[in-house]
Coordinates of C-alpha atoms (C1' of nucleotides) in Angstrom, one line a residue:
Chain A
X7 CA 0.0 0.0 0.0
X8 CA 1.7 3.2 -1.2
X9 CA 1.7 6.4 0.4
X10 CA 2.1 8.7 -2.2
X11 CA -1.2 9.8 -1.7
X12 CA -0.8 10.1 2.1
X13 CA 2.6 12.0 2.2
X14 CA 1.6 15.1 1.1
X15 CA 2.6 17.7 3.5
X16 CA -0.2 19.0 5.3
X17 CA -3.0 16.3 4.3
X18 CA -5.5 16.5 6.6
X19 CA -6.8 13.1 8.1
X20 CA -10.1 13.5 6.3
X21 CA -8.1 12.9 3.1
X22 CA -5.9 10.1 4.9
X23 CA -8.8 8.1 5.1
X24 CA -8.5 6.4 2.1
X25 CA -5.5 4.9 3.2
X26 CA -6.3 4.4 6.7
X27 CA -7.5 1.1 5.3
X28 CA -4.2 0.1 3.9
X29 CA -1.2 -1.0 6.1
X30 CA 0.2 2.3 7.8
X31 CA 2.7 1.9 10.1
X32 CA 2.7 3.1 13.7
X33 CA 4.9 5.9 12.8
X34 CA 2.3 6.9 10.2
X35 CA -0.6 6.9 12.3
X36 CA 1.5 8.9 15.3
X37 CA 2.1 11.5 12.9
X38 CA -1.3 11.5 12.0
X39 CA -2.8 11.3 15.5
X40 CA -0.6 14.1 16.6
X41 CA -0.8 16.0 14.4
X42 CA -4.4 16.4 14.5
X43 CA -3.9 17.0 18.3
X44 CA -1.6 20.0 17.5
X45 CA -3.9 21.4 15.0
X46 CA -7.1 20.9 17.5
X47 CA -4.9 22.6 20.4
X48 CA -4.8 19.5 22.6
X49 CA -1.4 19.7 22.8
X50 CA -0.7 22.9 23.6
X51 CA 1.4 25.5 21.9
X52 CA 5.1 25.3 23.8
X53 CA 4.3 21.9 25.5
X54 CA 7.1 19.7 26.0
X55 CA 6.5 16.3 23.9
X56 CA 8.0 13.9 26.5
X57 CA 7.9 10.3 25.3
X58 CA 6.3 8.5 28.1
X59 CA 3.3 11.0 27.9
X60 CA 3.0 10.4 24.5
X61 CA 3.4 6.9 25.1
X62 CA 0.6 6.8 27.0
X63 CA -1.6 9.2 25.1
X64 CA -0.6 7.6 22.3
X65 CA 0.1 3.7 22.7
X66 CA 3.3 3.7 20.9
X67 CA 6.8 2.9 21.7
X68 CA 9.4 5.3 21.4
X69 CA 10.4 4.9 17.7
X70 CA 7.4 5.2 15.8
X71 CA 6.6 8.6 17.8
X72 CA 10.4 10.0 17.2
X73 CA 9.7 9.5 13.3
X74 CA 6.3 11.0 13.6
X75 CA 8.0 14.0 15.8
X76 CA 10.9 13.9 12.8
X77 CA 7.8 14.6 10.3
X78 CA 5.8 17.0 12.5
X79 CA 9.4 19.1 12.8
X80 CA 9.8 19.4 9.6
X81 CA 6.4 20.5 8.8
X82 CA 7.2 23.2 12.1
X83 CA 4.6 22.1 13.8
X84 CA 6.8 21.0 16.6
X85 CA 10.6 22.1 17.3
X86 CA 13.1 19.5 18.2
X87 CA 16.2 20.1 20.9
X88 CA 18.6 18.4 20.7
X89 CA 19.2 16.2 23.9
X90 CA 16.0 17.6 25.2
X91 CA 13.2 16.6 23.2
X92 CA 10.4 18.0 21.4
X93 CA 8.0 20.4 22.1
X94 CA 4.8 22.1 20.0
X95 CA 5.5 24.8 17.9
X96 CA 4.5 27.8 19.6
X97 CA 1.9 30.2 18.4
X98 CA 1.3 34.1 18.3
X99 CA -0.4 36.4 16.2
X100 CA 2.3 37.6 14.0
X101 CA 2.9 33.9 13.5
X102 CA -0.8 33.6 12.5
X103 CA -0.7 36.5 9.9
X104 CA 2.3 35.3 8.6
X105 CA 1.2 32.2 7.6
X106 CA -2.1 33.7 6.3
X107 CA 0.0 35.8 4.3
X108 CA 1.9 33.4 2.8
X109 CA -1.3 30.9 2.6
X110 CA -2.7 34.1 0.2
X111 CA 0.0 34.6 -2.3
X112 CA -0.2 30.7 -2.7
X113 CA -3.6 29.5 -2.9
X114 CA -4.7 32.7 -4.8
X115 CA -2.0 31.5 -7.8
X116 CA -3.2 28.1 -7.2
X117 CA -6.7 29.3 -7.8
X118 CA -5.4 31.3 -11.1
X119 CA -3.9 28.2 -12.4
X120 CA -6.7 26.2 -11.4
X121 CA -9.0 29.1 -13.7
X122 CA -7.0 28.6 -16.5
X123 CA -6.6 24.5 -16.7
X124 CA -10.3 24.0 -15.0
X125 CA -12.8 21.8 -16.9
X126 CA -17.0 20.7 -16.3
X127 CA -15.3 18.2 -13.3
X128 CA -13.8 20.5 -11.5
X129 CA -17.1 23.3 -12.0
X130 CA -18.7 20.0 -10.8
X131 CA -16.8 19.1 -7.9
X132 CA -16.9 22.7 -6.5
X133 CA -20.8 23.2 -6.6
X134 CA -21.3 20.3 -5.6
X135 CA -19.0 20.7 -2.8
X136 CA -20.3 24.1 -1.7
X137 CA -23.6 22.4 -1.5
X138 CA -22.3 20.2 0.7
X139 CA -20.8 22.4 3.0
X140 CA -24.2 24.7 2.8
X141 CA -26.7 22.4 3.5
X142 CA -24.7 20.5 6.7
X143 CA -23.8 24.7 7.9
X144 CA -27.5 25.3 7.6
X145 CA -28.7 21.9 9.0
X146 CA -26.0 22.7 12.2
X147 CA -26.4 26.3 12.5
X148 CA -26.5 27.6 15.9
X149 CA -25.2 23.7 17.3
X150 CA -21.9 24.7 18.4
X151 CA -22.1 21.5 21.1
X152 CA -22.2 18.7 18.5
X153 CA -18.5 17.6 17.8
X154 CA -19.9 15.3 15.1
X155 CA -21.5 17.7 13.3
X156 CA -19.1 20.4 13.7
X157 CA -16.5 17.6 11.9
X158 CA -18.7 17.3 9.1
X159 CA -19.0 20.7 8.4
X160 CA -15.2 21.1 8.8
X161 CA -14.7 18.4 6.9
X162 CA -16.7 19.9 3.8
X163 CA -15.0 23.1 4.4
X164 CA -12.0 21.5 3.9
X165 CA -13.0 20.3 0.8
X166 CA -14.9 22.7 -0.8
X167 CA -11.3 24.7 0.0
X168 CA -9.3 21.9 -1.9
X169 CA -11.9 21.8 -4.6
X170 CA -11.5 25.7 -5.7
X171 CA -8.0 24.6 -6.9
X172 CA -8.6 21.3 -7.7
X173 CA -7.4 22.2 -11.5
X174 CA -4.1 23.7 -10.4
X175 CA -1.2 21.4 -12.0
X176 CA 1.3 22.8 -10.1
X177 CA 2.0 19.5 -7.1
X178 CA 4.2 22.1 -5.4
X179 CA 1.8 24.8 -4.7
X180 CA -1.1 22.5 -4.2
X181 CA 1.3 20.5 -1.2
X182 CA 2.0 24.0 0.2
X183 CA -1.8 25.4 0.2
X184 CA -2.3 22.1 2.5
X185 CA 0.6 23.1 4.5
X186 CA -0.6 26.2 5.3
X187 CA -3.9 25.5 5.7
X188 CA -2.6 22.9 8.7
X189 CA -1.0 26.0 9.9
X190 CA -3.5 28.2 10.0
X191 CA -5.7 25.4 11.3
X192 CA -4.2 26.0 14.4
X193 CA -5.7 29.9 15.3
X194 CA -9.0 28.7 13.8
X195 CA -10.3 25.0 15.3
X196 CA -10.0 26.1 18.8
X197 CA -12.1 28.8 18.4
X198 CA -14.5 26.5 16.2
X199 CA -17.6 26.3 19.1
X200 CA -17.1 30.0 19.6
X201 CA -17.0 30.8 15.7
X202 CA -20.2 28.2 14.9
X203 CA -22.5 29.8 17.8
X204 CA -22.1 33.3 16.0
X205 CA -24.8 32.7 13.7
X206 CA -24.8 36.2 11.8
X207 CA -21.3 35.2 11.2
X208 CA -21.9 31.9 10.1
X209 CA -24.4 32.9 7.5
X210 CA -22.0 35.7 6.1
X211 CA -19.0 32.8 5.5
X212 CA -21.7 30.7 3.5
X213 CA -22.1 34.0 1.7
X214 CA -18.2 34.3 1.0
X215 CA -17.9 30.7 0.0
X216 CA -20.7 31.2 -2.4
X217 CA -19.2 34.8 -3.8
X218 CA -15.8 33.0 -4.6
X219 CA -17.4 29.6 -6.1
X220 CA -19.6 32.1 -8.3
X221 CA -16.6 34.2 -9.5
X222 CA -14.6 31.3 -9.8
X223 CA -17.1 29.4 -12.0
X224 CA -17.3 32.5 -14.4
X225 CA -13.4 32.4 -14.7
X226 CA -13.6 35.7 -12.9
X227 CA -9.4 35.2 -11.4
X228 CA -9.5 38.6 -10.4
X229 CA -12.6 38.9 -8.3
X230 CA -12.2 34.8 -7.3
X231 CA -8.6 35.2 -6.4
X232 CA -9.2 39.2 -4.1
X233 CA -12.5 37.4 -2.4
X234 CA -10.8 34.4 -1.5
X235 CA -7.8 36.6 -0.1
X236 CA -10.3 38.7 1.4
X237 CA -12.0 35.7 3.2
X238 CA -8.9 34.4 4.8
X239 CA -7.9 37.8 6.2
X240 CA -11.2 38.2 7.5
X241 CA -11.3 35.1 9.1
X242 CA -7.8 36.4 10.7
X243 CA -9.5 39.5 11.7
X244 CA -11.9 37.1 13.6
X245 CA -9.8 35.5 15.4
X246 CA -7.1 38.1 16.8
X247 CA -10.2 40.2 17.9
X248 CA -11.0 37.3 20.1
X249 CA -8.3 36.5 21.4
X250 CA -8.1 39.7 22.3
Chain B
X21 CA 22.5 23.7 22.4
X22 CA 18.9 24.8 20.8
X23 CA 18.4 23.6 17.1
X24 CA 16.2 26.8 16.2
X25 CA 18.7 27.9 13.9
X26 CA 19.6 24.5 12.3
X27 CA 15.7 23.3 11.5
X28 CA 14.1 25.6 9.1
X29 CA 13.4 23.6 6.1
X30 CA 15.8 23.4 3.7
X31 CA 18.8 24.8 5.5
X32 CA 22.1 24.6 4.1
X33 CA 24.8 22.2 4.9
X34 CA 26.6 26.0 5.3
X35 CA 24.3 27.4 6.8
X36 CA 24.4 24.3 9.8
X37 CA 28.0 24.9 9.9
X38 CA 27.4 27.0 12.8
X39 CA 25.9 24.3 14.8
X40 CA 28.1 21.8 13.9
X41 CA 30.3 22.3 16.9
X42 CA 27.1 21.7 18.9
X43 CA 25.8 18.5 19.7
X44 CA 23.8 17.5 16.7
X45 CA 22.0 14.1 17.2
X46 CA 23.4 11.3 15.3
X47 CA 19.8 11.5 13.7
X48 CA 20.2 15.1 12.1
X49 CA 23.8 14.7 11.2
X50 CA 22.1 12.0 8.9
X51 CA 19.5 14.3 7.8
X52 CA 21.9 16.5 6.7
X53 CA 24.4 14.0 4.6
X54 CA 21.7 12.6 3.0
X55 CA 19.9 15.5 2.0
X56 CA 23.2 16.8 0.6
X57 CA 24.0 13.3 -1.5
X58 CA 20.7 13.9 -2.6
X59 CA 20.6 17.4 -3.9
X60 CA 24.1 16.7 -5.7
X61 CA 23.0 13.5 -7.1
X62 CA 24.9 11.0 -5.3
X63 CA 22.0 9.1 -4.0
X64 CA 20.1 8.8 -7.7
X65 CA 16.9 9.9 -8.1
X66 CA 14.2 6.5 -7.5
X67 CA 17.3 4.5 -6.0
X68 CA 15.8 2.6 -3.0
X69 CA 17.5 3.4 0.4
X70 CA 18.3 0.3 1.7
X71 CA 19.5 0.7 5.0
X72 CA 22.1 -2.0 4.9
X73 CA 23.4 0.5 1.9
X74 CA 23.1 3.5 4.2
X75 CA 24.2 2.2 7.7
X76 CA 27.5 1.4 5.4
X77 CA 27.5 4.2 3.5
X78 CA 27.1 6.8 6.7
X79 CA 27.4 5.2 9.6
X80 CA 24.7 5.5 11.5
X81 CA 22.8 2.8 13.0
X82 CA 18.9 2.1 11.4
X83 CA 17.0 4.7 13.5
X84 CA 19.0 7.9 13.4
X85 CA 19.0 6.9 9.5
X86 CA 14.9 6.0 10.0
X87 CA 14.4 9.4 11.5
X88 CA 16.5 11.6 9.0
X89 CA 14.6 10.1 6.3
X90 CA 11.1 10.7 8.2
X91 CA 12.4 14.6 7.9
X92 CA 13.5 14.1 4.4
X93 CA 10.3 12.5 3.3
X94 CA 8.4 15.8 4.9
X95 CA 11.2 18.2 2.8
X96 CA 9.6 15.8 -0.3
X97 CA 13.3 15.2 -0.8
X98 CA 12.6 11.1 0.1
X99 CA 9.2 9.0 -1.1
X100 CA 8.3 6.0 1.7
X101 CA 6.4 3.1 0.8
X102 CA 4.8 1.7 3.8
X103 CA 6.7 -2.0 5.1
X104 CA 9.2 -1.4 1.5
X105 CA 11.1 1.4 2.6
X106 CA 11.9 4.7 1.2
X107 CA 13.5 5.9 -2.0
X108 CA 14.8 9.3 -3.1
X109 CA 12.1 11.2 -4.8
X110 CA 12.2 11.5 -8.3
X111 CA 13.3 14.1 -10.5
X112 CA 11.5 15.1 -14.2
X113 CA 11.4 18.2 -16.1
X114 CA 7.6 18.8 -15.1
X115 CA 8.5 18.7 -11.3
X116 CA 12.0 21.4 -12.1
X117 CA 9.6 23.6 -13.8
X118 CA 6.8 23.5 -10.9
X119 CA 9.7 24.1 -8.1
X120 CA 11.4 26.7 -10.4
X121 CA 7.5 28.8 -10.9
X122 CA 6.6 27.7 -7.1
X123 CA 9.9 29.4 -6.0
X124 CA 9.7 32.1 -8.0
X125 CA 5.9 32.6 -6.7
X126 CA 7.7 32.7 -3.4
X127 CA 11.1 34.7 -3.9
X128 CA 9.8 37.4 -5.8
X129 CA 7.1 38.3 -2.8
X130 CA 10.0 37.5 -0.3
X131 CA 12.0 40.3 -2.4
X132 CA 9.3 42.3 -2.3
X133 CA 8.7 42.9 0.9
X134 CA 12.5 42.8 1.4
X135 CA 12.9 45.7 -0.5
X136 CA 10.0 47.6 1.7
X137 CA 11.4 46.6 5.0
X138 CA 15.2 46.7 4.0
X139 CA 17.8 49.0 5.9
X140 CA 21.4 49.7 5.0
X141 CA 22.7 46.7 7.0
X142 CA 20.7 44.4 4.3
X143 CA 22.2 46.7 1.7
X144 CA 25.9 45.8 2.6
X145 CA 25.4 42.6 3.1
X146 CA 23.5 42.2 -0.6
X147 CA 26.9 44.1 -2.1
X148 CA 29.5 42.5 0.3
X149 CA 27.7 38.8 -0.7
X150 CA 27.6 40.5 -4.3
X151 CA 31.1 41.5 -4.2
X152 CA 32.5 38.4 -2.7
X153 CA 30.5 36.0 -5.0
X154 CA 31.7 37.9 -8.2
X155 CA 35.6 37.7 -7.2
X156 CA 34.8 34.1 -6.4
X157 CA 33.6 33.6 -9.9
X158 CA 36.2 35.8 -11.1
X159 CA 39.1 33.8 -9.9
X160 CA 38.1 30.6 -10.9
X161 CA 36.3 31.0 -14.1
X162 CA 36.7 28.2 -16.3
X163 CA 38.1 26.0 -13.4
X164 CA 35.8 22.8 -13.6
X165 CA 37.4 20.3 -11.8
X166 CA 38.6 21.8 -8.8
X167 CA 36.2 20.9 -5.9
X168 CA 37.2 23.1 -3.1
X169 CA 36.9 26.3 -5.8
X170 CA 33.2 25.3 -6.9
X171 CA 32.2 24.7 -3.6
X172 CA 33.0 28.1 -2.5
X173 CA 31.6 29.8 -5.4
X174 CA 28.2 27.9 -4.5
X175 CA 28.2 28.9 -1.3
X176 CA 28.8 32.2 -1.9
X177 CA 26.2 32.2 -4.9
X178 CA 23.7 31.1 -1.9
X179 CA 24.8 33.6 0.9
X180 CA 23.7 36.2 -2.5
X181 CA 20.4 34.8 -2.9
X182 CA 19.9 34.3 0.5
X183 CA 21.3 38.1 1.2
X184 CA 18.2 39.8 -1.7
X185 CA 15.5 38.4 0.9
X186 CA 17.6 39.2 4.2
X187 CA 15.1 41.7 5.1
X188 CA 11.8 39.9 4.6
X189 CA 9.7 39.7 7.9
X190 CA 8.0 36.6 6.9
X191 CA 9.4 33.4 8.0
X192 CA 7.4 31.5 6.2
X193 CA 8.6 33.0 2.8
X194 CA 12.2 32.7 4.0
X195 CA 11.8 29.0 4.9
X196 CA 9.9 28.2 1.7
X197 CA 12.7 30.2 -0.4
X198 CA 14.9 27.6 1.5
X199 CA 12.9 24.5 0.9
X200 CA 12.5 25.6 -2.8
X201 CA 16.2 26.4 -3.4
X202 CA 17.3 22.8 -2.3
X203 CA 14.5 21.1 -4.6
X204 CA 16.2 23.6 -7.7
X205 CA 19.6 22.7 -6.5
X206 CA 19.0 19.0 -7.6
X207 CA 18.7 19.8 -11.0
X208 CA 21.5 22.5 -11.2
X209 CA 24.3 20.8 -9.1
X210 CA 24.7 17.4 -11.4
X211 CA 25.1 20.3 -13.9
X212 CA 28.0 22.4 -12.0
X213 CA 30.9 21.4 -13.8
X214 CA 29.4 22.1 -17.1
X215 CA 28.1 25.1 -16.3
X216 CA 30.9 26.5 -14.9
X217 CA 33.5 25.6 -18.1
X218 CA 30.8 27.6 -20.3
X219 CA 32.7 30.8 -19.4
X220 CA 30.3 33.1 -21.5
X221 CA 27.5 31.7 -19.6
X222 CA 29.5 32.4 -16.7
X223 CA 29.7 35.7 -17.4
X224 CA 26.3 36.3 -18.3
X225 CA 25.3 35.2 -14.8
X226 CA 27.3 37.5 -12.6
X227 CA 25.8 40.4 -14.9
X228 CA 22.5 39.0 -13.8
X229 CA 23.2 39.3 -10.2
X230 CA 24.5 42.9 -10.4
X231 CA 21.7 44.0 -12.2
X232 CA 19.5 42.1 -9.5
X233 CA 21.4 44.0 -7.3
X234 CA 21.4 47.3 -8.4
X235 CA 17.6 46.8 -9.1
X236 CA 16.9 46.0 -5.5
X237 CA 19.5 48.5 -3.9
X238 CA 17.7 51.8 -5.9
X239 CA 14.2 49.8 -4.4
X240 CA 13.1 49.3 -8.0
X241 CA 10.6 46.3 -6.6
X242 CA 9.0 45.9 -9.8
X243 CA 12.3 45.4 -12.0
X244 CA 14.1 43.1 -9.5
X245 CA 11.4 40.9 -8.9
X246 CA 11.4 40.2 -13.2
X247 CA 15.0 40.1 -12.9
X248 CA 14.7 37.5 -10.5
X249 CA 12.3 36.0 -12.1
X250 CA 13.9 35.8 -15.3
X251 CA 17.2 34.4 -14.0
X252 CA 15.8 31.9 -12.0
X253 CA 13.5 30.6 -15.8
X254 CA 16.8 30.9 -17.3
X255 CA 18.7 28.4 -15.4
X256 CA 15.6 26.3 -16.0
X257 CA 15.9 26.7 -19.6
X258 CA 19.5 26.0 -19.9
X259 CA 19.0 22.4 -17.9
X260 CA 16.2 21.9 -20.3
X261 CA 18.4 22.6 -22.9
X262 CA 21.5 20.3 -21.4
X263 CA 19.4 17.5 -20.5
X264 CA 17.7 17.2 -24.0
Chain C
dA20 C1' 2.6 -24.4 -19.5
dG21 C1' 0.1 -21.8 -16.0
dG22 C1' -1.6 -21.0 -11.4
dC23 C1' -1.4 -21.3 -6.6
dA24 C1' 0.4 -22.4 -2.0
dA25 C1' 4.1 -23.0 1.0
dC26 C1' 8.7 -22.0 2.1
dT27 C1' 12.9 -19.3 2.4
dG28 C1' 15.6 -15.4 2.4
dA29 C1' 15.7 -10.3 2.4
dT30 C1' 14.2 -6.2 4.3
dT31 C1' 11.5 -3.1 7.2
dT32 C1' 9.6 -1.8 11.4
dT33 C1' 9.1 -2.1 16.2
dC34 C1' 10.5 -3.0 20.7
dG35 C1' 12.7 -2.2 25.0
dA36 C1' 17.1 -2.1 27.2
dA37 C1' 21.5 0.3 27.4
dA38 C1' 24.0 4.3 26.8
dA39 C1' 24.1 9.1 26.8
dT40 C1' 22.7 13.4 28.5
dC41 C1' 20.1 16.6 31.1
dT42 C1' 18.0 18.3 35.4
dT43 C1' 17.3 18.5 40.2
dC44 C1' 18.7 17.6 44.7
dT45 C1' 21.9 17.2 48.5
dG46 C1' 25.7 18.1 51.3
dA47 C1' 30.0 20.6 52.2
dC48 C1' 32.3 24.8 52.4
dC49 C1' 32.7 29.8 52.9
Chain D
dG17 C1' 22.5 32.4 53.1
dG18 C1' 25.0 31.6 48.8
dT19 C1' 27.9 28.7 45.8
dC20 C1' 29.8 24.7 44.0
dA21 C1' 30.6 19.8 43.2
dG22 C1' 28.8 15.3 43.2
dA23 C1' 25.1 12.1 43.3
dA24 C1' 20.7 10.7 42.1
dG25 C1' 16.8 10.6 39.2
dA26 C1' 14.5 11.9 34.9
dT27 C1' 14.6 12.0 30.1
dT28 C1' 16.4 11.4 25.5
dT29 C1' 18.8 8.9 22.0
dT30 C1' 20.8 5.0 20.2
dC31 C1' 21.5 0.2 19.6
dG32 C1' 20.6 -4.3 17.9
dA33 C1' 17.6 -8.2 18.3
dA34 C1' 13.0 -9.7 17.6
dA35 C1' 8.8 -9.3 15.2
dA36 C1' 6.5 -8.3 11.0
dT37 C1' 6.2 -8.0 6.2
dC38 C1' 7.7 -8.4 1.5
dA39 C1' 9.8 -10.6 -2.6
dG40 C1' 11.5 -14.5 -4.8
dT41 C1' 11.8 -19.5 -5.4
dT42 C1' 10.1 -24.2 -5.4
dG43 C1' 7.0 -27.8 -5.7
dC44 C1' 2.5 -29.5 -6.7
dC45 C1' -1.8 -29.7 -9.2
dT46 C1' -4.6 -28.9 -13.3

DNA sequence: AGGCAACTGATTTTCGAAAATCTTCTGACC
DNA sequence: GGTCAGAAGATTTTCGAAAATCAGTTGCCT
């Protein structure tokens, strides 16, 4: 069972699924398990990573979890010292607008690209993946205590994301837009409850999401690529006025 | 002895020089060979690592070795193939020209904001790295088989690169300008030797540099960004061109 | 001749103990 | 009380053997 498919940097365990099936090895499934963990803010930002903790978290010996910390460094999700272990990457605002920033310059030329080499399947796959990520918002508005249907919504989100440049050829900026999404993961899924029980808000991100899908579809790169820029910063916005 | 300064992806075997004295783990001293034989060709593109081969070849008992290539596979440097092992990743034409536009995507805004943010220290260092790289390629222009003499022209020919971008605030442009760098580098350092005995060539390029110099010292943003840009496409096309 | 199962050898992955290193505590000295 | 050296305990990293898996070969049956 390859893992082409599962090594790109960044892939979210939604899309690891269709490998979970296959034979991943320990190390695999630490990286993925923690990594989730990181993203969701249950290990916390500057926590040491000490290895009978994980162990226990975990159920792993010490190998498989070094190789998943090896992974999770290199993705700077956690920072390795030597002789004194690992510890989650830290986080702070500027970090956040930083990798916002950088999330912008490459997902809106993966969205040009994606306008330029797009076909019907990819129009299809995004409306039918906005519809998606509609219909479960508006079926779980206002429910910010359900984790199961706050995963499915995130889940569609993700992929209505991923569909917009679906058509982008370029492997490189497509492995980096789910790099950075991970990143930026980080500021948004612990506020997720808080974000979700904001209906007005909630309604006005379907609204986004539709304004960029509608742009997009008319091959629009200009308007696609500023609301899509536009919607992550505001999303940024969000956050750092929450956190205060 | 913190690795802070030796992690960022895609850091230079010159660059981890001034760790070296400190007490790198057996596991990122492999990181680092490896990702050097790979980036200069030594370990072929698609050959297997068998770590028999690599326990001979560096050293290193299996999980250092297992753990530098967990890194390596994150850097997209290594492919692993769960229960068969890893293999270096493979190199094509397509994938130059993705890392060449994905890293031009990524210098140019790195330059950018370099050139907004930029003091005089970043000046002199641009023209001392300018200055030092030119008299480099100066005094050893046509000399193709002496080792020592490329290898300081190339790391001077980085600390220039690296020096345009000194002043970018965004660390994850500068660590992406890293990561991209090394995946270029795999296709231009097989080709050193040859480049560097086509003294015209070798000509042409320092003229680049000053005039992506001069460009970014008189903050002409616009003009050193195509600059850029356009030396970066022309190393492509001469590999193209070499390779057939 | 082709297909399949079992076996053998090669290779990878994991395990846990040993070695190495770091951190904290204790006792002696000023 | 403060400082320093040594000891003890905690933790990390490495090692190499065992367990797990894969790849190739052999033998049997149709």
């Amino acid at each position: 069972m390859g893992q082409a498919a599962g090594k790109a940097p960044g892939m979210t365990a939604e899309m690891a699924d269709e490998v979970e099936g296959g034979a991943a090895t320990l190390s695999e499934q630490a990286y993925r398990l923690m990594r989730r963990d990181i993203v969701d803010g249950l290990l916390a930002p500057n926590q040491p990573l000490r290895f009978e903790f994980l162990k226990d978290r975990y159920g792993f010996s010490f190998s498989p979890l070094r190789e998943a910390l090896a992974q999770l460094q290199s993705e700077r999700l956690v920072v390795a010292t030597a002789q004194r272990g690992y510890r989650v990457a830290d986080v702070s605002l500027d970090e956040m607008w930083d990798a916002i920033n950088t999330r912008v310059l490459i997902e809106t030329q993966a969205l040009r690209e994606a306008i330029v080499h797009g076909d019907d399947d990819w129009e299809g796959a995004i409306v039918s993946a906005y519809h998606a990520l509609s219909r479960s918002r508006a079926r779980h508005a206002g429910t910010a205590t359900d984790e199961a249907a706050m995963e499915e919504v995130e889940r569609r989100h993700r992929v209505f994301h991923r569909s917009l440049i679906g058509a982008c050829r370029s492997r490189w900026l497509l492995d980096l837009s789910a790099l950075l999404y991970t990143q930026t993961e980080r500021y948004r899924r612990p506020l997720l409850a808080k974000m979700r029980a904001d209906i007005s808000r909630d309604r006005e991100i379907d609204d986004h999401h539709k304004e960029i899908m509608d742009a997009t579809l008319i091959r629009d790169a200009a308007t696609a690529t500023d609301l899509l820029a536009a919607h992550l910063r505001r999303t940024g916005n969000y956050i750092e006025r929450i956190q205060g």
